[in-house]
Tab-separated table of C-alpha atoms in Angstrom:
chain	number	residue	atom	x	y	z
A	1	UNK	CA	-46.617	-46.643	6.189
A	2	UNK	CA	-45.174	-46.505	9.689
A	3	UNK	CA	-41.706	-47.457	8.446
A	4	UNK	CA	-41.887	-44.934	5.562
A	5	UNK	CA	-42.895	-42.176	7.970
A	6	UNK	CA	-40.116	-43.153	10.367
A	7	UNK	CA	-37.576	-43.075	7.516
A	8	UNK	CA	-38.671	-39.578	6.450
A	9	UNK	CA	-38.461	-38.383	10.054
A	10	UNK	CA	-34.905	-39.709	10.350
A	11	UNK	CA	-33.892	-38.021	7.056
A	12	UNK	CA	-35.378	-34.688	8.146
A	13	UNK	CA	-33.601	-34.978	11.475
A	14	UNK	CA	-30.251	-35.625	9.773
A	15	UNK	CA	-30.765	-32.666	7.416
A	16	UNK	CA	-31.544	-30.459	10.415
A	17	UNK	CA	-28.380	-31.601	12.202
A	18	UNK	CA	-26.334	-30.898	9.046
A	19	UNK	CA	-27.718	-27.357	8.713
A	20	UNK	CA	-27.082	-26.577	12.363
A	21	UNK	CA	-23.492	-27.816	12.110
A	22	UNK	CA	-22.920	-25.673	9.001
A	23	UNK	CA	-24.116	-22.522	10.737
A	24	UNK	CA	-22.039	-23.396	13.783
A	25	UNK	CA	-18.957	-23.660	11.577
A	26	UNK	CA	-19.410	-20.324	9.790
A	27	UNK	CA	-18.235	-18.041	12.625
A	28	UNK	CA	-14.950	-19.915	12.995
A	29	UNK	CA	-14.391	-19.818	9.237
A	30	UNK	CA	-14.882	-16.074	9.096
A	31	UNK	CA	-12.844	-15.564	12.261
A	32	UNK	CA	-9.755	-16.906	10.511
A	33	UNK	CA	-10.403	-14.767	7.417
A	34	UNK	CA	-12.748	-11.909	8.369
A	35	UNK	CA	-13.293	-10.550	4.889
A	36	UNK	CA	-11.228	-12.650	2.552
A	37	UNK	CA	-10.033	-9.467	0.812
A	38	UNK	CA	-6.520	-8.290	0.066
A	39	UNK	CA	-4.588	-6.126	2.529
A	40	UNK	CA	-2.408	-3.341	1.144
A	41	UNK	CA	-0.150	-1.310	3.416
A	42	UNK	CA	0.397	2.297	2.329
A	43	UNK	CA	3.491	3.751	3.940
A	44	UNK	CA	3.763	7.541	3.999
A	45	UNK	CA	7.511	8.025	4.301
A	46	UNK	CA	9.204	10.202	6.955
A	47	UNK	CA	7.280	12.105	9.660
A	48	UNK	CA	7.847	13.907	12.921
A	49	UNK	CA	11.400	15.175	13.361
A	50	UNK	CA	12.269	13.629	9.967
A	51	UNK	CA	10.842	16.030	7.344
A	52	UNK	CA	12.367	14.288	4.338
A	53	UNK	CA	13.427	16.482	1.442
A	54	UNK	CA	12.192	20.040	0.990
A	55	UNK	CA	11.347	22.057	-2.090
A	56	UNK	CA	13.899	24.668	-3.095
A	57	UNK	CA	11.485	27.195	-4.597
A	58	UNK	CA	8.303	26.967	-2.539
A	59	UNK	CA	9.612	25.318	0.612
A	60	UNK	CA	7.321	22.310	0.298
A	61	UNK	CA	7.796	19.507	2.782
A	62	UNK	CA	8.009	15.815	1.918
A	63	UNK	CA	6.605	14.779	5.289
A	64	UNK	CA	3.253	16.491	4.548
A	65	UNK	CA	3.162	15.655	0.833
A	66	UNK	CA	3.783	11.956	1.409
A	67	UNK	CA	0.799	11.809	3.751
A	68	UNK	CA	-1.442	13.706	1.328
A	69	UNK	CA	-0.532	11.327	-1.515
A	70	UNK	CA	-0.943	8.291	0.734
A	71	UNK	CA	-4.439	9.436	1.706
A	72	UNK	CA	-5.405	9.958	-1.939
A	73	UNK	CA	-4.123	6.508	-2.875
A	74	UNK	CA	-6.076	5.008	0.028
A	75	UNK	CA	-9.237	6.672	-1.269
A	76	UNK	CA	-8.723	5.302	-4.781
A	77	UNK	CA	-7.985	1.786	-3.582
A	78	UNK	CA	-11.065	1.674	-1.373
A	79	UNK	CA	-13.337	3.170	-4.031
A	80	UNK	CA	-12.188	1.110	-7.008
A	81	UNK	CA	-10.975	-2.132	-5.492
A	82	UNK	CA	-12.260	-4.405	-2.741
A	83	UNK	CA	-9.237	-4.070	-0.497
A	84	UNK	CA	-8.326	-3.537	3.149
A	85	UNK	CA	-5.961	-0.544	3.373
A	86	UNK	CA	-3.602	-0.196	6.339
A	87	UNK	CA	-1.724	3.095	6.794
A	88	UNK	CA	1.609	3.180	8.612
A	89	UNK	CA	0.870	6.734	9.714
A	90	UNK	CA	-2.194	8.962	9.528
A	91	UNK	CA	-0.695	12.182	10.936
A	92	UNK	CA	2.471	14.173	10.288
A	93	UNK	CA	4.014	12.664	13.425
A	94	UNK	CA	6.684	9.989	13.276
A	95	UNK	CA	6.121	6.468	14.602
A	96	UNK	CA	9.122	6.467	16.958
A	97	UNK	CA	8.867	6.470	20.730
A	98	UNK	CA	9.749	9.762	22.425
A	99	UNK	CA	12.119	7.741	24.633
A	100	UNK	CA	13.941	6.028	21.734
A	101	UNK	CA	17.653	6.866	21.514
A	102	UNK	CA	17.686	6.230	17.763
A	103	UNK	CA	14.357	7.625	16.610
A	104	UNK	CA	14.909	6.839	12.918
A	105	UNK	CA	15.648	3.178	13.683
A	106	UNK	CA	12.672	2.950	16.026
A	107	UNK	CA	10.422	4.583	13.418
A	108	UNK	CA	11.430	2.084	10.727
A	109	UNK	CA	10.995	-0.856	13.116
A	110	UNK	CA	7.431	0.328	13.836
A	111	UNK	CA	6.707	0.393	10.100
A	112	UNK	CA	8.025	-3.148	9.765
A	113	UNK	CA	5.825	-4.284	12.656
A	114	UNK	CA	2.738	-2.807	10.984
A	115	UNK	CA	3.544	-4.600	7.720
A	116	UNK	CA	4.098	-7.954	9.430
A	117	UNK	CA	1.184	-7.713	11.865
A	118	UNK	CA	-1.274	-6.726	9.129
A	119	UNK	CA	-0.230	-9.763	7.036
A	120	UNK	CA	0.046	-7.412	4.080
A	121	UNK	CA	-0.293	-8.705	0.531
A	122	UNK	CA	1.360	-5.594	-0.956
A	123	UNK	CA	3.338	-2.638	0.405
A	124	UNK	CA	3.376	0.753	-1.339
A	125	UNK	CA	5.721	3.315	0.228
A	126	UNK	CA	5.128	6.916	-0.898
A	127	UNK	CA	8.009	9.398	-1.151
A	128	UNK	CA	9.193	12.557	-2.875
A	129	UNK	CA	12.642	12.807	-4.424
A	130	UNK	CA	15.453	15.368	-4.543
A	131	UNK	CA	18.750	15.723	-6.403
A	132	UNK	CA	21.525	18.365	-6.497
A	133	UNK	CA	21.057	18.793	-10.258
A	134	UNK	CA	17.766	20.697	-10.365
A	135	UNK	CA	16.973	19.691	-13.955
A	136	UNK	CA	16.393	16.090	-12.869
A	137	UNK	CA	12.713	15.219	-12.627
A	138	UNK	CA	10.199	12.407	-13.092
A	139	UNK	CA	8.382	9.783	-11.028
A	140	UNK	CA	10.157	6.476	-10.467
A	141	UNK	CA	9.391	3.234	-8.654
A	142	UNK	CA	12.047	1.251	-6.739
A	143	UNK	CA	12.140	-2.420	-5.769
A	144	UNK	CA	14.368	-4.992	-4.082
A	145	UNK	CA	16.209	-6.837	-6.894
A	146	UNK	CA	16.158	-10.076	-4.882
A	147	UNK	CA	12.351	-10.164	-5.011
A	148	UNK	CA	11.039	-10.961	-8.490
A	149	UNK	CA	7.400	-10.316	-7.603
A	150	UNK	CA	8.351	-6.864	-6.294
A	151	UNK	CA	9.997	-6.191	-9.642
A	152	UNK	CA	6.774	-7.174	-11.409
A	153	UNK	CA	4.762	-4.831	-9.184
A	154	UNK	CA	7.251	-2.001	-9.725
A	155	UNK	CA	7.217	-2.502	-13.496
A	156	UNK	CA	3.414	-2.438	-13.633
A	157	UNK	CA	3.224	0.814	-11.658
A	158	UNK	CA	6.089	2.406	-13.598
A	159	UNK	CA	4.414	1.569	-16.925
A	160	UNK	CA	1.246	3.366	-15.811
A	161	UNK	CA	3.170	6.372	-14.481
A	162	UNK	CA	5.069	6.619	-17.761
A	163	UNK	CA	1.825	6.494	-19.698
A	164	UNK	CA	0.087	9.180	-17.625
A	165	UNK	CA	2.881	11.536	-16.541
A	166	UNK	CA	5.034	13.446	-19.063
A	167	UNK	CA	8.405	13.075	-17.320
A	168	UNK	CA	8.103	9.727	-15.541
A	169	UNK	CA	11.106	7.422	-15.903
A	170	UNK	CA	11.011	4.657	-18.496
A	171	UNK	CA	11.678	1.806	-16.094
A	172	UNK	CA	11.746	1.113	-12.347
A	173	UNK	CA	14.980	1.311	-10.395
A	174	UNK	CA	16.737	-1.001	-7.957
A	175	UNK	CA	16.694	0.184	-4.364
A	176	UNK	CA	18.473	-1.059	-1.245
A	177	UNK	CA	16.083	0.392	1.320
A	178	UNK	CA	14.898	-0.927	4.679
A	179	UNK	CA	11.203	-0.748	3.823
A	180	UNK	CA	11.846	-2.980	0.783
A	181	UNK	CA	14.134	-5.422	2.568
A	182	UNK	CA	12.213	-5.897	5.816
A	183	UNK	CA	9.540	-8.159	4.335
A	184	UNK	CA	9.032	-10.929	1.792
A	185	UNK	CA	5.781	-9.266	0.756
A	186	UNK	CA	5.864	-7.552	-2.678
A	187	UNK	CA	6.952	-4.016	-1.788
A	188	UNK	CA	7.838	-0.902	-3.769
A	189	UNK	CA	8.803	2.699	-3.117
A	190	UNK	CA	7.084	5.233	-5.375
A	191	UNK	CA	9.084	8.448	-5.685
A	192	UNK	CA	6.319	10.682	-7.042
A	193	UNK	CA	8.631	13.399	-8.318
A	194	UNK	CA	11.509	15.747	-7.503
A	195	UNK	CA	10.958	18.619	-5.095
A	196	UNK	CA	14.371	19.903	-6.161
A	197	UNK	CA	12.944	20.694	-9.610
A	198	UNK	CA	10.897	23.903	-9.376
A	199	UNK	CA	8.405	22.961	-12.111
A	200	UNK	CA	7.825	19.503	-10.694
A	201	UNK	CA	7.528	20.897	-7.169
A	202	UNK	CA	4.685	23.115	-8.383
A	203	UNK	CA	2.980	20.117	-9.966
A	204	UNK	CA	3.410	17.945	-6.876
A	205	UNK	CA	1.735	20.658	-4.777
A	206	UNK	CA	-1.284	20.643	-7.112
A	207	UNK	CA	-4.364	18.681	-6.034
A	208	UNK	CA	-5.095	17.685	-9.637
A	209	UNK	CA	-1.598	16.333	-10.173
A	210	UNK	CA	-1.713	14.419	-6.877
A	211	UNK	CA	-4.954	12.739	-7.960
A	212	UNK	CA	-3.426	11.925	-11.346
A	213	UNK	CA	-0.338	10.328	-9.797
A	214	UNK	CA	-2.346	8.288	-7.291
A	215	UNK	CA	-4.788	7.098	-9.936
A	216	UNK	CA	-1.811	5.934	-12.017
A	217	UNK	CA	-0.457	4.011	-9.018
A	218	UNK	CA	-3.895	2.428	-8.599
A	219	UNK	CA	-3.900	1.375	-12.264
A	220	UNK	CA	-0.427	-0.111	-11.851
A	221	UNK	CA	-1.532	-2.139	-8.835
A	222	UNK	CA	-4.598	-3.428	-10.695
A	223	UNK	CA	-2.474	-4.264	-13.719
A	224	UNK	CA	-0.126	-6.255	-11.493
A	225	UNK	CA	-3.067	-8.105	-9.931
A	226	UNK	CA	-4.431	-8.890	-13.368
């Protein structure tokens, strides 16, 4: 009986040591991956002294619209998907230093730093479009042709935009843009519509249309993620 009791005591002691070591390990495991969820960077294009394109009829401003659409997309992603959203900007200000000689270059470098430092899994850059021919309209997604996974992401979002918006383009386009080339992370630019088209400008200024566009982008992201 003595030996049986001693054996049970040893087993209980070893189990206790095992449990303590497991709990001791947990903080370090979570420290390396705090939540284990995906990180998506939403980049509201332009800002500060760079207003982007402007509407011809109502004088709308891309700088403000991009931020409004980025905020709506952030809301949808956080409400419908377990994801960590990182915004490149949260105000109408640019990211450049006031002392920078080339403010546009400094602004874009800051956006790249945010993408890299956040260890982003996806990058969605929000923009509005413009064209001299005012009849041109329709949302379109752009991607870096050298990145196949970016093409897949762009195609998924474009398919959803085409399904939900009457004048969205049939397929995504190829774009040689800094925000697409500065990272190996799947990245796309979503041109939500043309401010140079008076009818589309009116739509883009509508809260209902903004929610519709952003929900379509959300659906495209979820389609891409399977």
